PDB file of C-alpha atoms in Angstrom:
ATOM      1  CA  MET A   1      19.228  -0.083  25.376  1.00 50.00           C
ATOM      2  CA  SER A   2      20.444   0.740  22.329  1.00 56.00           C
ATOM      3  CA  ASN A   3      17.021  -1.220  20.726  1.00 61.00           C
ATOM      4  CA  GLN A   4      14.896   1.426  22.781  1.00 60.00           C
ATOM      5  CA  LEU A   5      17.217   4.085  21.285  1.00 54.00           C
ATOM      6  CA  GLU A   6      16.658   2.836  17.864  1.00 58.00           C
ATOM      7  CA  ASP A   7      13.239   2.372  18.147  1.00 56.00           C
ATOM      8  CA  ALA A   8      12.912   6.114  19.502  1.00 51.00           C
ATOM      9  CA  ARG A   9      14.419   7.050  16.587  1.00 52.00           C
ATOM     10  CA  GLU A  10      12.754   5.344  13.924  1.00 53.00           C
ATOM     11  CA  GLN A  11       9.626   6.997  15.664  1.00 48.00           C
ATOM     12  CA  PHE A  12      10.558  10.379  15.511  1.00 47.00           C
ATOM     13  CA  ASN A  13      11.721   9.941  12.141  1.00 50.00           C
ATOM     14  CA  ALA A  14       8.796   8.058  10.266  1.00 45.00           C
ATOM     15  CA  SER A  15       6.458  10.500  12.417  1.00 43.00           C
ATOM     16  CA  ASN A  16       8.104  13.539  10.749  1.00 54.00           C
ATOM     17  CA  LYS A  17       7.972  12.039   7.274  1.00 85.00           C
ATOM     18  CA  LEU A  18       4.287  10.513   7.757  1.00 93.00           C
ATOM     19  CA  ILE A  19       2.651  12.460   4.933  1.00 95.00           C
ATOM     20  CA  ILE A  20      -1.327  12.079   4.273  1.00 97.00           C
ATOM     21  CA  GLU A  21      -2.771  13.541   1.268  1.00 97.00           C
ATOM     22  CA  ASP A  22      -6.591  13.491   0.386  1.00 98.00           C
ATOM     23  CA  SER A  23      -8.033  14.291  -2.565  1.00 98.00           C
ATOM     24  CA  PHE A  24      -4.967  13.451  -4.210  1.00 98.00           C
ATOM     25  CA  ILE A  25      -6.277  13.223  -7.858  1.00 98.00           C
ATOM     26  CA  THR A  26      -9.387  14.683  -9.555  1.00 98.00           C
ATOM     27  CA  GLU A  27     -12.363  12.678  -8.821  1.00 98.00           C
ATOM     28  CA  ASP A  28     -12.676  11.760 -12.558  1.00 98.00           C
ATOM     29  CA  GLN A  29      -9.442  10.417 -12.530  1.00 98.00           C
ATOM     30  CA  SER A  30      -9.876   8.374  -9.198  1.00 98.00           C
ATOM     31  CA  GLN A  31     -13.275   6.989 -10.848  1.00 98.00           C
ATOM     32  CA  LYS A  32     -11.331   5.723 -13.776  1.00 98.00           C
ATOM     33  CA  ILE A  33      -8.629   4.087 -11.630  1.00 98.00           C
ATOM     34  CA  HIS A  34     -11.823   2.456  -9.446  1.00 98.00           C
ATOM     35  CA  LYS A  35     -13.949   1.248 -12.751  1.00 98.00           C
ATOM     36  CA  THR A  36     -10.759  -0.193 -14.319  1.00 98.00           C
ATOM     37  CA  LEU A  37      -9.368  -2.370 -11.308  1.00 98.00           C
ATOM     38  CA  THR A  38     -12.907  -3.770 -10.305  1.00 98.00           C
ATOM     39  CA  ASP A  39     -13.831  -4.508 -14.216  1.00 98.00           C
ATOM     40  CA  CYS A  40     -14.413  -8.101 -14.836  1.00 97.00           C
ATOM     41  CA  PHE A  41     -11.348  -8.446 -17.520  1.00 97.00           C
ATOM     42  CA  PHE A  42      -8.819  -6.542 -15.186  1.00 98.00           C
ATOM     43  CA  PRO A  43      -6.150  -9.425 -14.349  1.00 98.00           C
ATOM     44  CA  TRP A  44      -5.366  -9.808 -10.812  1.00 98.00           C
ATOM     45  CA  TYR A  45      -3.440 -12.859  -9.775  1.00 96.00           C
ATOM     46  CA  TYR A  46      -3.686 -14.581  -6.321  1.00 93.00           C
ATOM     47  CA  GLN A  47      -1.265 -14.630  -3.563  1.00 87.00           C
ATOM     48  CA  GLU A  48      -1.598 -17.100  -1.366  1.00 78.00           C
ATOM     49  CA  ASN A  49      -0.991 -16.812   2.218  1.00 63.00           C
ATOM     50  CA  THR A  50       0.234 -12.850   2.131  1.00 56.00           C
ATOM     51  CA  ALA A  51       0.060 -12.973   6.156  1.00 53.00           C
ATOM     52  CA  ARG A  52       0.113 -15.468   8.842  1.00 49.00           C
ATOM     53  CA  LEU A  53      -1.389 -15.157  11.795  1.00 52.00           C
ATOM     54  CA  LYS A  54      -1.846 -16.766  15.366  1.00 52.00           C
ATOM     55  CA  ARG A  55      -2.691 -20.587  14.886  1.00 50.00           C
ATOM     56  CA  LYS A  56      -2.882 -21.345  11.098  1.00 55.00           C
ATOM     57  CA  GLU A  57      -4.977 -18.314   9.539  1.00 62.00           C
ATOM     58  CA  PHE A  58      -4.048 -17.613   6.348  1.00 64.00           C
ATOM     59  CA  TYR A  59      -4.739 -14.740   4.592  1.00 77.00           C
ATOM     60  CA  PHE A  60      -5.277 -14.139   0.219  1.00 86.00           C
ATOM     61  CA  GLN A  61      -5.344 -11.529  -1.663  1.00 90.00           C
ATOM     62  CA  PHE A  62      -5.125 -10.420  -6.009  1.00 95.00           C
ATOM     63  CA  ALA A  63      -2.194  -8.425  -6.601  1.00 96.00           C
ATOM     64  CA  HIS A  64      -1.316  -6.956  -9.923  1.00 98.00           C
ATOM     65  CA  VAL A  65       2.756  -5.885 -10.525  1.00 97.00           C
ATOM     66  CA  PHE A  66       2.382  -2.331 -12.465  1.00 98.00           C
ATOM     67  CA  PHE A  67       6.328  -2.019 -12.239  1.00 98.00           C
ATOM     68  CA  GLU A  68       9.434  -3.759 -11.015  1.00 96.00           C
ATOM     69  CA  HIS A  69      12.542  -4.703 -12.011  1.00 94.00           C
ATOM     70  CA  ASP A  70      12.909  -0.806 -14.011  1.00 95.00           C
ATOM     71  CA  LYS A  71      10.487  -2.018 -16.728  1.00 97.00           C
ATOM     72  CA  ILE A  72       7.119  -1.795 -17.025  1.00 98.00           C
ATOM     73  CA  ASN A  73       4.791  -4.985 -16.344  1.00 97.00           C
ATOM     74  CA  SER A  74       1.493  -4.136 -17.299  1.00 98.00           C
ATOM     75  CA  ASN A  75      -0.731  -2.703 -20.162  1.00 98.00           C
ATOM     76  CA  TYR A  76      -2.294  -0.643 -17.158  1.00 98.00           C
ATOM     77  CA  PHE A  77       0.084   1.334 -16.770  1.00 98.00           C
ATOM     78  CA  GLU A  78      -0.568   4.711 -18.087  1.00 98.00           C
ATOM     79  CA  LEU A  79      -3.810   4.661 -15.942  1.00 98.00           C
ATOM     80  CA  LEU A  80      -1.495   5.536 -13.325  1.00 98.00           C
ATOM     81  CA  ASP A  81       0.074   8.734 -14.672  1.00 98.00           C
ATOM     82  CA  PRO A  82      -2.415  11.184 -13.242  1.00 98.00           C
ATOM     83  CA  ILE A  83      -0.906   9.786  -9.458  1.00 98.00           C
ATOM     84  CA  LEU A  84       2.547   9.302 -10.560  1.00 98.00           C
ATOM     85  CA  SER A  85       2.339  12.854 -11.919  1.00 97.00           C
ATOM     86  CA  LYS A  86       2.151  14.177  -8.710  1.00 96.00           C
ATOM     87  CA  ILE A  87       4.306  12.188  -6.587  1.00 95.00           C
ATOM     88  CA  LYS A  88       7.909  14.286  -6.889  1.00 86.00           C
ATOM     89  CA  MET A  89      10.387  11.592  -7.344  1.00 92.00           C
ATOM     90  CA  LYS A  90      13.628  10.418  -9.357  1.00 94.00           C
ATOM     91  CA  LYS A  91      12.989   6.768  -9.772  1.00 95.00           C
ATOM     92  CA  LEU A  92      10.691   3.998  -9.761  1.00 96.00           C
ATOM     93  CA  ARG A  93      11.216   0.810  -7.375  1.00 95.00           C
ATOM     94  CA  ARG A  94       7.862  -1.189  -8.011  1.00 96.00           C
ATOM     95  CA  ILE A  95       4.275  -0.501  -8.072  1.00 98.00           C
ATOM     96  CA  LYS A  96       1.594  -3.320  -7.257  1.00 97.00           C
ATOM     97  CA  ALA A  97      -1.710  -3.200  -6.308  1.00 98.00           C
ATOM     98  CA  ASN A  98      -3.623  -5.083  -3.673  1.00 96.00           C
ATOM     99  CA  LEU A  99      -6.955  -6.582  -3.551  1.00 97.00           C
ATOM    100  CA  THR A 100      -8.564  -8.183  -0.283  1.00 94.00           C
ATOM    101  CA  THR A 101     -11.824  -9.462  -0.021  1.00 94.00           C
ATOM    102  CA  MET A 102     -14.313  -8.948   3.301  1.00 93.00           C
ATOM    103  CA  HIS A 103     -13.483 -10.617   6.393  1.00 91.00           C
ATOM    104  CA  HIS A 104     -15.741 -11.330   9.742  1.00 91.00           C
ATOM    105  CA  GLU A 105     -13.764  -8.982  11.480  1.00 91.00           C
ATOM    106  CA  VAL A 106     -11.026  -6.076  11.105  1.00 91.00           C
ATOM    107  CA  ARG A 107      -7.722  -7.897  12.084  1.00 89.00           C
ATOM    108  CA  PRO A 108      -4.155  -6.256  11.835  1.00 87.00           C
ATOM    109  CA  LEU A 109      -1.686  -8.776   9.557  1.00 86.00           C
ATOM    110  CA  LYS A 110       1.620  -9.301   9.561  1.00 85.00           C
ATOM    111  CA  ALA A 111       3.645  -5.553  10.051  1.00 87.00           C
ATOM    112  CA  HIS A 112       6.991  -5.709   7.417  1.00 87.00           C
ATOM    113  CA  ILE A 113       8.759  -3.167   5.983  1.00 87.00           C
ATOM    114  CA  ASP A 114       8.907  -2.881   1.805  1.00 85.00           C
ATOM    115  CA  TYR A 115      12.790  -3.553   2.041  1.00 83.00           C
ATOM    116  CA  MET A 116      15.576  -1.535   3.847  1.00 82.00           C
ATOM    117  CA  ASP A 117      17.288   1.416   2.073  1.00 79.00           C
ATOM    118  CA  THR A 118      19.781   3.700   4.406  1.00 73.00           C
ATOM    119  CA  SER A 119      20.019   6.513   1.493  1.00 76.00           C
ATOM    120  CA  LYS A 120      16.832   8.079   3.192  1.00 78.00           C
ATOM    121  CA  LYS A 121      15.799   8.731   0.091  1.00 88.00           C
ATOM    122  CA  ALA A 122      13.210   5.520  -1.111  1.00 92.00           C
ATOM    123  CA  ARG A 123       9.989   6.029   0.227  1.00 94.00           C
ATOM    124  CA  THR A 124       6.651   4.029  -0.103  1.00 95.00           C
ATOM    125  CA  GLY A 125       3.488   5.504  -1.010  1.00 97.00           C
ATOM    126  CA  ILE A 126       0.078   3.655  -1.008  1.00 98.00           C
ATOM    127  CA  TYR A 127      -3.048   4.643  -2.808  1.00 98.00           C
ATOM    128  CA  TYR A 128      -6.751   3.857  -1.651  1.00 98.00           C
ATOM    129  CA  VAL A 129      -8.913   3.118  -4.447  1.00 98.00           C
ATOM    130  CA  ASN A 130     -12.125   2.618  -2.570  1.00 98.00           C
ATOM    131  CA  THR A 131     -13.413   3.599   0.974  1.00 98.00           C
ATOM    132  CA  ASN A 132     -13.933   0.703   3.455  1.00 98.00           C
ATOM    133  CA  ASN A 133     -13.393   0.247   7.162  1.00 97.00           C
ATOM    134  CA  GLY A 134      -9.700  -1.558   7.043  1.00 96.00           C
ATOM    135  CA  CYS A 135      -6.497   0.686   7.486  1.00 96.00           C
ATOM    136  CA  THR A 136      -2.869   0.868   7.343  1.00 97.00           C
ATOM    137  CA  ILE A 137      -1.488   0.523  10.953  1.00 97.00           C
ATOM    138  CA  PHE A 138       1.942   2.138  11.912  1.00 96.00           C
ATOM    139  CA  PRO A 139       2.814  -0.412  15.260  1.00 93.00           C
ATOM    140  CA  LYS A 140       6.280   1.576  15.995  1.00 91.00           C
ATOM    141  CA  ILE A 141       4.586   4.917  16.035  1.00 91.00           C
ATOM    142  CA  LYS A 142       1.241   3.933  16.887  1.00 92.00           C
ATOM    143  CA  LYS A 143      -0.687   5.523  13.968  1.00 95.00           C
ATOM    144  CA  GLU A 144      -3.888   4.262  12.380  1.00 96.00           C
ATOM    145  CA  ILE A 145      -4.694   5.695   8.488  1.00 97.00           C
ATOM    146  CA  LYS A 146      -8.409   4.681   7.465  1.00 97.00           C
ATOM    147  CA  SER A 147      -8.749   3.360   3.634  1.00 98.00           C
ATOM    148  CA  LYS A 148     -10.394   6.284   1.824  1.00 98.00           C
ATOM    149  CA  ALA A 149     -10.879   6.886  -1.645  1.00 98.00           C
ATOM    150  CA  ASN A 150      -8.267   8.974  -2.946  1.00 98.00           C
ATOM    151  CA  ARG A 151      -6.024   9.050  -0.194  1.00 98.00           C
ATOM    152  CA  PHE A 152      -2.389   9.040  -0.472  1.00 98.00           C
ATOM    153  CA  VAL A 153      -0.151   8.341   1.971  1.00 98.00           C
ATOM    154  CA  SER A 154       3.647   8.392   1.382  1.00 96.00           C
ATOM    155  CA  PHE A 155       6.186   7.666   4.316  1.00 94.00           C
ATOM    156  CA  PRO A 156       9.873   6.457   4.344  1.00 93.00           C
ATOM    157  CA  VAL A 157      10.479   2.935   2.516  1.00 92.00           C
ATOM    158  CA  ASN A 158      12.014   1.144   5.994  1.00 89.00           C
ATOM    159  CA  THR A 159       8.785   2.395   8.025  1.00 92.00           C
ATOM    160  CA  GLN A 160       6.959  -0.635   9.623  1.00 93.00           C
ATOM    161  CA  HIS A 161       3.758  -0.822   8.546  1.00 94.00           C
ATOM    162  CA  THR A 162       0.415  -3.492   8.326  1.00 93.00           C
ATOM    163  CA  GLY A 163      -2.807  -3.390   6.436  1.00 93.00           C
ATOM    164  CA  THR A 164      -6.030  -4.826   8.031  1.00 92.00           C
ATOM    165  CA  THR A 165      -8.855  -6.995   6.852  1.00 92.00           C
ATOM    166  CA  HIS A 166     -12.209  -5.089   6.622  1.00 95.00           C
ATOM    167  CA  THR A 167     -15.778  -6.229   7.178  1.00 96.00           C
ATOM    168  CA  ASP A 168     -17.932  -3.755   5.433  1.00 96.00           C
ATOM    169  CA  GLU A 169     -17.173  -4.055   1.539  1.00 97.00           C
ATOM    170  CA  LYS A 170     -16.489  -6.783  -0.894  1.00 97.00           C
ATOM    171  CA  ILE A 171     -13.114  -6.046  -1.485  1.00 97.00           C
ATOM    172  CA  ARG A 172     -10.363  -3.640  -0.006  1.00 97.00           C
ATOM    173  CA  LEU A 173      -8.408  -1.892  -3.218  1.00 98.00           C
ATOM    174  CA  VAL A 174      -4.721   0.026  -2.538  1.00 98.00           C
ATOM    175  CA  ILE A 175      -1.895   0.652  -5.174  1.00 98.00           C
ATOM    176  CA  ASN A 176       1.780   0.386  -2.962  1.00 97.00           C
ATOM    177  CA  PHE A 177       4.288   2.628  -4.628  1.00 97.00           C
ATOM    178  CA  ASN A 178       8.349   2.231  -4.341  1.00 96.00           C
ATOM    179  CA  TYR A 179      10.002   4.862  -5.300  1.00 96.00           C
ATOM    180  CA  PHE A 180      13.213   7.500  -4.806  1.00 94.00           C
ATOM    181  CA  ILE A 181      13.133  11.110  -4.364  1.00 92.00           C
TER     182      ILE A 181
END
């Protein structure tokens, strides 16, 4: 019974704190981020086996860490100033961009939480750089958020979520923010 109560409590808390904002920054700012991240000279780093699904299917992604361990980790950090100025936060924990490639079908990846925090002040934000038919799924609250360029979604950091593969664009680009309010 305690697991059911815990699940119900998480569903209630997560659904009440899930915030979706479209046209988050100006179109010019959004285009500048998109153009920079898709430039052939932008440094992406290969990550093998991001999520393992049934059988022996493995998915990979390319990542770029802008900020981690209380320090800037990228020469491109200032590119995110328009987003950071809109997030009402007290402290950053991590900012990481993910680039995934097209698949033959849309499938959810492995659900996860970014990290455990009981302070209720830690949040995750996802900025969608491009529009595609991938999405972010919140399984416990049965909610799907479509990947739409210039959308920002924020939620408590310990909310279970997952991304999906996509089929309609060459790449799917998101930037993940972990921060404290």
